[in-house]
PDB file of C-alpha atoms and ligand atoms in Angstrom:
ATOM      1  CA  MET A 176      -1.614   4.489  23.352  1.00 50.00           C
ATOM      2  CA  THR A 177       0.197   6.635  20.776  1.00 68.00           C
ATOM      3  CA  GLY A 178      -0.859   9.601  18.673  1.00 81.00           C
ATOM      4  CA  GLY A 179      -1.180   7.212  15.742  1.00 90.00           C
ATOM      5  CA  PRO A 180       0.429   7.377  12.323  1.00 96.00           C
ATOM      6  CA  LEU A 181       0.868  10.796  10.676  1.00 97.00           C
ATOM      7  CA  VAL A 182       0.101   9.321   7.267  1.00 98.00           C
ATOM      8  CA  VAL A 183      -1.025   5.868   6.134  1.00 98.00           C
ATOM      9  CA  LEU A 184      -0.493   4.993   2.477  1.00 98.00           C
ATOM     10  CA  VAL A 185      -2.686   2.422   0.756  1.00 98.00           C
ATOM     11  CA  GLY A 186      -2.978   1.455  -2.884  1.00 96.00           C
ATOM     12  CA  PRO A 187      -2.037  -1.278  -5.290  1.00 91.00           C
ATOM     13  CA  MET A 188       1.437  -2.671  -5.719  1.00 85.00           C
ATOM     14  CA  GLY A 189       3.626  -0.422  -7.779  1.00 84.00           C
ATOM     15  CA  SER A 190       1.707   2.732  -6.881  1.00 91.00           C
ATOM     16  CA  GLY A 191       4.830   4.026  -5.164  1.00 92.00           C
ATOM     17  CA  LYS A 192       3.860   3.613  -1.518  1.00 95.00           C
ATOM     18  CA  SER A 193       7.418   2.822  -0.403  1.00 95.00           C
ATOM     19  CA  THR A 194       9.138   5.529  -2.434  1.00 96.00           C
ATOM     20  CA  VAL A 195       6.538   8.181  -1.654  1.00 98.00           C
ATOM     21  CA  GLY A 196       6.373   7.034   1.971  1.00 98.00           C
ATOM     22  CA  ALA A 197      10.107   7.492   2.437  1.00 97.00           C
ATOM     23  CA  LEU A 198       9.916  10.983   0.881  1.00 98.00           C
ATOM     24  CA  LEU A 199       6.996  11.925   3.112  1.00 98.00           C
ATOM     25  CA  ALA A 200       8.858  10.710   6.177  1.00 97.00           C
ATOM     26  CA  GLU A 201      11.800  12.893   5.224  1.00 97.00           C
ATOM     27  CA  ARG A 202       9.543  15.898   4.660  1.00 96.00           C
ATOM     28  CA  LEU A 203       7.756  15.402   7.968  1.00 96.00           C
ATOM     29  CA  GLY A 204      10.918  14.534   9.916  1.00 96.00           C
ATOM     30  CA  ALA A 205       9.221  11.329  11.015  1.00 97.00           C
ATOM     31  CA  PRO A 206      10.106   7.636  10.785  1.00 97.00           C
ATOM     32  CA  TYR A 207       8.941   5.449   7.916  1.00 98.00           C
ATOM     33  CA  ARG A 208       7.501   1.973   8.357  1.00 98.00           C
ATOM     34  CA  ASP A 209       6.242  -0.572   5.877  1.00 97.00           C
ATOM     35  CA  THR A 210       4.149  -3.580   6.883  1.00 98.00           C
ATOM     36  CA  ASP A 211       5.572  -5.765   4.077  1.00 97.00           C
ATOM     37  CA  ALA A 212       9.061  -5.130   5.479  1.00 97.00           C
ATOM     38  CA  ASP A 213       7.819  -5.907   9.010  1.00 98.00           C
ATOM     39  CA  ILE A 214       6.510  -9.274   7.814  1.00 98.00           C
ATOM     40  CA  VAL A 215       9.731 -10.118   5.967  1.00 98.00           C
ATOM     41  CA  ALA A 216      11.783  -9.203   9.045  1.00 98.00           C
ATOM     42  CA  ALA A 217       9.583 -11.197  11.438  1.00 97.00           C
ATOM     43  CA  GLU A 218       9.427 -14.255   9.178  1.00 98.00           C
ATOM     44  CA  GLY A 219      12.996 -14.149   7.919  1.00 98.00           C
ATOM     45  CA  ARG A 220      11.846 -14.842   4.339  1.00 97.00           C
ATOM     46  CA  GLU A 221      10.543 -12.967   1.337  1.00 96.00           C
ATOM     47  CA  ILE A 222       6.827 -12.408   0.768  1.00 95.00           C
ATOM     48  CA  SER A 223       6.934 -14.421  -2.452  1.00 92.00           C
ATOM     49  CA  ASP A 224       8.315 -17.363  -0.415  1.00 95.00           C
ATOM     50  CA  ILE A 225       5.523 -17.027   2.166  1.00 97.00           C
ATOM     51  CA  PHE A 226       2.956 -17.155  -0.667  1.00 94.00           C
ATOM     52  CA  VAL A 227       4.573 -20.217  -2.247  1.00 94.00           C
ATOM     53  CA  GLU A 228       5.349 -22.118   0.961  1.00 97.00           C
ATOM     54  CA  ASP A 229       2.320 -21.297   3.138  1.00 97.00           C
ATOM     55  CA  GLY A 230      -0.291 -19.851   0.774  1.00 96.00           C
ATOM     56  CA  GLU A 231      -2.035 -16.512   0.534  1.00 95.00           C
ATOM     57  CA  GLU A 232      -4.351 -17.126   3.485  1.00 97.00           C
ATOM     58  CA  ARG A 233      -1.414 -17.471   5.866  1.00 97.00           C
ATOM     59  CA  PHE A 234       0.168 -14.346   4.405  1.00 98.00           C
ATOM     60  CA  ARG A 235      -3.076 -12.403   4.971  1.00 98.00           C
ATOM     61  CA  ALA A 236      -3.156 -13.492   8.628  1.00 98.00           C
ATOM     62  CA  LEU A 237       0.450 -12.317   9.105  1.00 98.00           C
ATOM     63  CA  GLU A 238      -0.411  -9.081   7.312  1.00 98.00           C
ATOM     64  CA  LYS A 239      -3.462  -8.407   9.460  1.00 98.00           C
ATOM     65  CA  ALA A 240      -1.382  -8.762  12.633  1.00 98.00           C
ATOM     66  CA  ALA A 241       1.440  -6.641  11.188  1.00 98.00           C
ATOM     67  CA  VAL A 242      -0.949  -3.817  10.273  1.00 98.00           C
ATOM     68  CA  ALA A 243      -2.639  -3.872  13.692  1.00 98.00           C
ATOM     69  CA  ALA A 244       0.749  -3.673  15.439  1.00 97.00           C
ATOM     70  CA  ALA A 245       2.010  -0.884  13.205  1.00 98.00           C
ATOM     71  CA  VAL A 246      -1.165   1.206  13.500  1.00 97.00           C
ATOM     72  CA  ALA A 247      -1.001   0.883  17.296  1.00 96.00           C
ATOM     73  CA  GLU A 248       2.721   1.682  17.615  1.00 95.00           C
ATOM     74  CA  HIS A 249       3.881   3.841  14.778  1.00 97.00           C
ATOM     75  CA  GLU A 250       3.764   7.629  14.879  1.00 95.00           C
ATOM     76  CA  GLY A 251       5.318   8.336  11.492  1.00 97.00           C
ATOM     77  CA  VAL A 252       4.527   7.431   7.902  1.00 98.00           C
ATOM     78  CA  LEU A 253       3.122   3.954   7.386  1.00 98.00           C
ATOM     79  CA  ALA A 254       2.782   2.104   4.074  1.00 98.00           C
ATOM     80  CA  LEU A 255       0.520  -0.961   3.892  1.00 98.00           C
ATOM     81  CA  GLY A 256       0.813  -3.874   1.474  1.00 96.00           C
ATOM     82  CA  GLY A 257      -1.546  -3.597  -1.475  1.00 95.00           C
ATOM     83  CA  GLY A 258      -3.944  -6.271  -0.214  1.00 96.00           C
ATOM     84  CA  ALA A 259      -4.170  -5.157   3.418  1.00 98.00           C
ATOM     85  CA  VAL A 260      -7.521  -3.439   2.832  1.00 98.00           C
ATOM     86  CA  LEU A 261      -9.148  -6.764   1.908  1.00 97.00           C
ATOM     87  CA  ASP A 262      -9.596  -7.441   5.615  1.00 98.00           C
ATOM     88  CA  ALA A 263     -12.688  -5.857   7.195  1.00 98.00           C
ATOM     89  CA  GLY A 264     -11.009  -5.622  10.601  1.00 98.00           C
ATOM     90  CA  THR A 265      -8.100  -3.756   9.054  1.00 98.00           C
ATOM     91  CA  ARG A 266     -10.483  -1.376   7.298  1.00 98.00           C
ATOM     92  CA  ALA A 267     -12.182  -0.694  10.637  1.00 98.00           C
ATOM     93  CA  LEU A 268      -8.791   0.063  12.223  1.00 97.00           C
ATOM     94  CA  LEU A 269      -8.072   2.595   9.491  1.00 97.00           C
ATOM     95  CA  ALA A 270     -11.319   4.509  10.009  1.00 95.00           C
ATOM     96  CA  GLY A 271     -10.584   8.058  11.057  1.00 92.00           C
ATOM     97  CA  LEU A 272      -6.839   7.874  10.293  1.00 97.00           C
ATOM     98  CA  PRO A 273      -5.098  10.124   7.752  1.00 98.00           C
ATOM     99  CA  VAL A 274      -5.128   7.561   4.949  1.00 98.00           C
ATOM    100  CA  ALA A 275      -4.067   8.442   1.399  1.00 98.00           C
ATOM    101  CA  TYR A 276      -4.884   6.113  -1.489  1.00 98.00           C
ATOM    102  CA  LEU A 277      -2.253   6.268  -4.227  1.00 97.00           C
ATOM    103  CA  SER A 278      -4.147   5.418  -7.400  1.00 96.00           C
ATOM    104  CA  MET A 279      -2.934   4.662 -10.920  1.00 91.00           C
ATOM    105  CA  ASP A 280      -4.393   3.359 -14.149  1.00 87.00           C
ATOM    106  CA  VAL A 281      -3.729  -0.040 -15.673  1.00 82.00           C
ATOM    107  CA  GLU A 282      -1.188   1.079 -18.281  1.00 81.00           C
ATOM    108  CA  GLU A 283       0.901   2.818 -15.667  1.00 82.00           C
ATOM    109  CA  ALA A 284       0.663  -0.283 -13.479  1.00 80.00           C
ATOM    110  CA  VAL A 285       1.908  -2.617 -16.175  1.00 75.00           C
ATOM    111  CA  ARG A 286       4.739  -0.214 -17.007  1.00 76.00           C
ATOM    112  CA  ARG A 287       5.820  -0.036 -13.382  1.00 76.00           C
ATOM    113  CA  VAL A 288       5.251  -3.558 -12.111  1.00 68.00           C
ATOM    114  CA  GLY A 289       5.585  -5.496 -15.373  1.00 60.00           C
ATOM    115  CA  LEU A 290       6.355  -9.139 -14.934  1.00 48.00           C
ATOM    116  CA  GLY A 291       8.379  -8.768 -11.755  1.00 54.00           C
ATOM    117  CA  VAL A 292       8.560 -12.121  -9.979  1.00 49.00           C
ATOM    118  CA  ALA A 293       8.659 -10.280  -6.652  1.00 57.00           C
ATOM    119  CA  ARG A 294       4.930  -9.591  -7.110  1.00 65.00           C
ATOM    120  CA  PRO A 295       3.398 -13.088  -7.023  1.00 62.00           C
ATOM    121  CA  LEU A 296      -0.112 -11.805  -7.698  1.00 65.00           C
ATOM    122  CA  LEU A 297       0.889 -10.300 -11.038  1.00 67.00           C
ATOM    123  CA  ALA A 298       3.282 -12.986 -12.215  1.00 68.00           C
ATOM    124  CA  VAL A 299       1.013 -14.262 -15.004  1.00 72.00           C
ATOM    125  CA  ASN A 300      -0.899 -12.025 -17.451  1.00 78.00           C
ATOM    126  CA  PRO A 301      -0.314  -8.847 -15.440  1.00 75.00           C
ATOM    127  CA  ARG A 302      -2.810  -6.652 -17.330  1.00 80.00           C
ATOM    128  CA  ARG A 303      -5.738  -8.977 -16.738  1.00 84.00           C
ATOM    129  CA  GLN A 304      -4.672  -9.729 -13.161  1.00 82.00           C
ATOM    130  CA  TRP A 305      -4.423  -6.035 -12.505  1.00 83.00           C
ATOM    131  CA  ARG A 306      -7.936  -5.348 -13.783  1.00 87.00           C
ATOM    132  CA  GLU A 307      -9.339  -8.154 -11.660  1.00 90.00           C
ATOM    133  CA  LEU A 308      -7.470  -7.007  -8.569  1.00 88.00           C
ATOM    134  CA  MET A 309      -8.650  -3.435  -9.001  1.00 92.00           C
ATOM    135  CA  ASP A 310     -12.255  -4.457  -9.680  1.00 94.00           C
ATOM    136  CA  ALA A 311     -12.172  -6.269  -6.348  1.00 94.00           C
ATOM    137  CA  ARG A 312     -10.295  -3.608  -4.421  1.00 96.00           C
ATOM    138  CA  ARG A 313     -10.916  -0.134  -5.804  1.00 96.00           C
ATOM    139  CA  HIS A 314     -13.950   0.461  -3.610  1.00 97.00           C
ATOM    140  CA  LEU A 315     -12.050  -0.769  -0.554  1.00 98.00           C
ATOM    141  CA  TYR A 316      -9.203   1.686  -1.116  1.00 98.00           C
ATOM    142  CA  GLU A 317     -11.778   4.431  -1.603  1.00 97.00           C
ATOM    143  CA  GLU A 318     -13.650   3.364   1.530  1.00 97.00           C
ATOM    144  CA  VAL A 319     -10.625   3.751   3.830  1.00 98.00           C
ATOM    145  CA  ALA A 320      -9.129   6.825   2.138  1.00 98.00           C
ATOM    146  CA  ARG A 321      -9.376  10.354   3.455  1.00 97.00           C
ATOM    147  CA  ALA A 322      -7.628  11.475   0.256  1.00 97.00           C
ATOM    148  CA  VAL A 323      -7.232   9.898  -3.195  1.00 98.00           C
ATOM    149  CA  VAL A 324      -4.024  10.955  -4.952  1.00 98.00           C
ATOM    150  CA  ALA A 325      -3.484  10.015  -8.603  1.00 96.00           C
ATOM    151  CA  THR A 326       0.098   8.992  -9.343  1.00 95.00           C
ATOM    152  CA  ASP A 327      -0.052   8.649 -13.152  1.00 91.00           C
ATOM    153  CA  ALA A 328       2.654  10.668 -14.897  1.00 88.00           C
ATOM    154  CA  ARG A 329       3.776  12.228 -11.632  1.00 94.00           C
ATOM    155  CA  THR A 330       7.177  11.927 -10.015  1.00 95.00           C
ATOM    156  CA  PRO A 331       7.382  10.537  -6.464  1.00 96.00           C
ATOM    157  CA  GLU A 332       8.197  14.076  -5.255  1.00 97.00           C
ATOM    158  CA  GLU A 333       5.049  15.427  -6.906  1.00 97.00           C
ATOM    159  CA  VAL A 334       2.962  12.648  -5.394  1.00 97.00           C
ATOM    160  CA  ALA A 335       4.413  13.293  -1.929  1.00 98.00           C
ATOM    161  CA  GLU A 336       3.587  16.973  -2.306  1.00 97.00           C
ATOM    162  CA  ALA A 337       0.024  16.135  -3.377  1.00 97.00           C
ATOM    163  CA  VAL A 338      -0.408  13.851  -0.348  1.00 98.00           C
ATOM    164  CA  LEU A 339       0.750  16.598   2.024  1.00 97.00           C
ATOM    165  CA  ASP A 340      -1.700  18.990   0.374  1.00 97.00           C
ATOM    166  CA  ALA A 341      -4.605  16.580   0.371  1.00 97.00           C
ATOM    167  CA  LEU A 342      -4.132  15.605   4.022  1.00 97.00           C
ATOM    168  CA  GLU A 343      -3.484  19.232   4.992  1.00 94.00           C
ATOM    169  CA  LEU A 344      -0.074  18.407   6.445  1.00 92.00           C
ATOM    170  CA  LYS A 345       1.742  21.216   4.684  1.00 81.00           C
ATOM    171  CA  ASP A 346       2.451  23.142   7.872  1.00 67.00           C
ATOM    172  CA  ALA A 347       3.050  20.089  10.011  1.00 55.00           C
TER     173      ALA A 347
HETATM  174  C1  S3P B  38       0.125  -7.608  -2.375  1.00 64.41           C
HETATM  175  C2  S3P B  38       0.941  -6.510  -2.417  1.00 64.41           C
HETATM  176  C3  S3P B  38       2.349  -6.567  -1.978  1.00 64.41           C
HETATM  177  C4  S3P B  38       2.572  -7.680  -0.969  1.00 64.41           C
HETATM  178  C5  S3P B  38       2.044  -8.974  -1.492  1.00 64.41           C
HETATM  179  C6  S3P B  38       0.566  -8.919  -1.835  1.00 64.41           C
HETATM  180  C7  S3P B  38      -1.277  -7.484  -2.841  1.00 64.41           C
HETATM  181  O1  S3P B  38       2.693  -5.334  -1.374  1.00 64.41           O
HETATM  182  O2  S3P B  38       1.978  -7.368   0.268  1.00 64.41           O
HETATM  183  O3  S3P B  38       2.804  -9.326  -2.629  1.00 64.41           O
HETATM  184  O4  S3P B  38      -2.111  -8.341  -2.510  1.00 64.41           O
HETATM  185  O5  S3P B  38      -1.585  -6.484  -3.525  1.00 64.41           O
HETATM  186  P1  S3P B  38       3.015  -3.978  -2.190  1.00 64.41           P
HETATM  187  O6  S3P B  38       1.700  -3.347  -2.465  1.00 64.41           O
HETATM  188  O7  S3P B  38       3.810  -3.189  -1.217  1.00 64.41           O
HETATM  189  O8  S3P B  38       3.760  -4.376  -3.393  1.00 64.41           O
END
């Protein structure tokens, strides 16, 4: 049993979870961990390759296990892949943890993520895909979040600061 993560970041791809997570880890003097990176390391291949070779369902199973392991072991800042909250078991695991949802609007999303091939879910018609993804997920992010932090027109440093404020970790 550990004390659990200090901060868990959720939110859609491109919301800055990795960048903000690394800044938060620095500010808190704690390690940073990212479940996407855990999956890539364990599988020895990129997430886009897992999607193409094995399908999304297999990726979601790997992701569920990666999140459960990280939540149980990690005592620093933890960033989850954008779709991790789709799983009800994962949402139950997050209940009661200091979870911050990094939100952003569609225009900001398209500016940041664009047509990047590294994001298989947004590879075609990113604006429409984004709207559909968020219609399906917004309430799930809100359900698990202790704090919702808007990232639009804010620098990663400003977002990190807002997360510390919102989770009352300023004096940690
Ligand atoms: C996904 C988000 C990605 C990655 C995968 C699926 C999603 O993570 O897990 O491409 O379903 O939103 P990031 O949110 O870290 O980009």
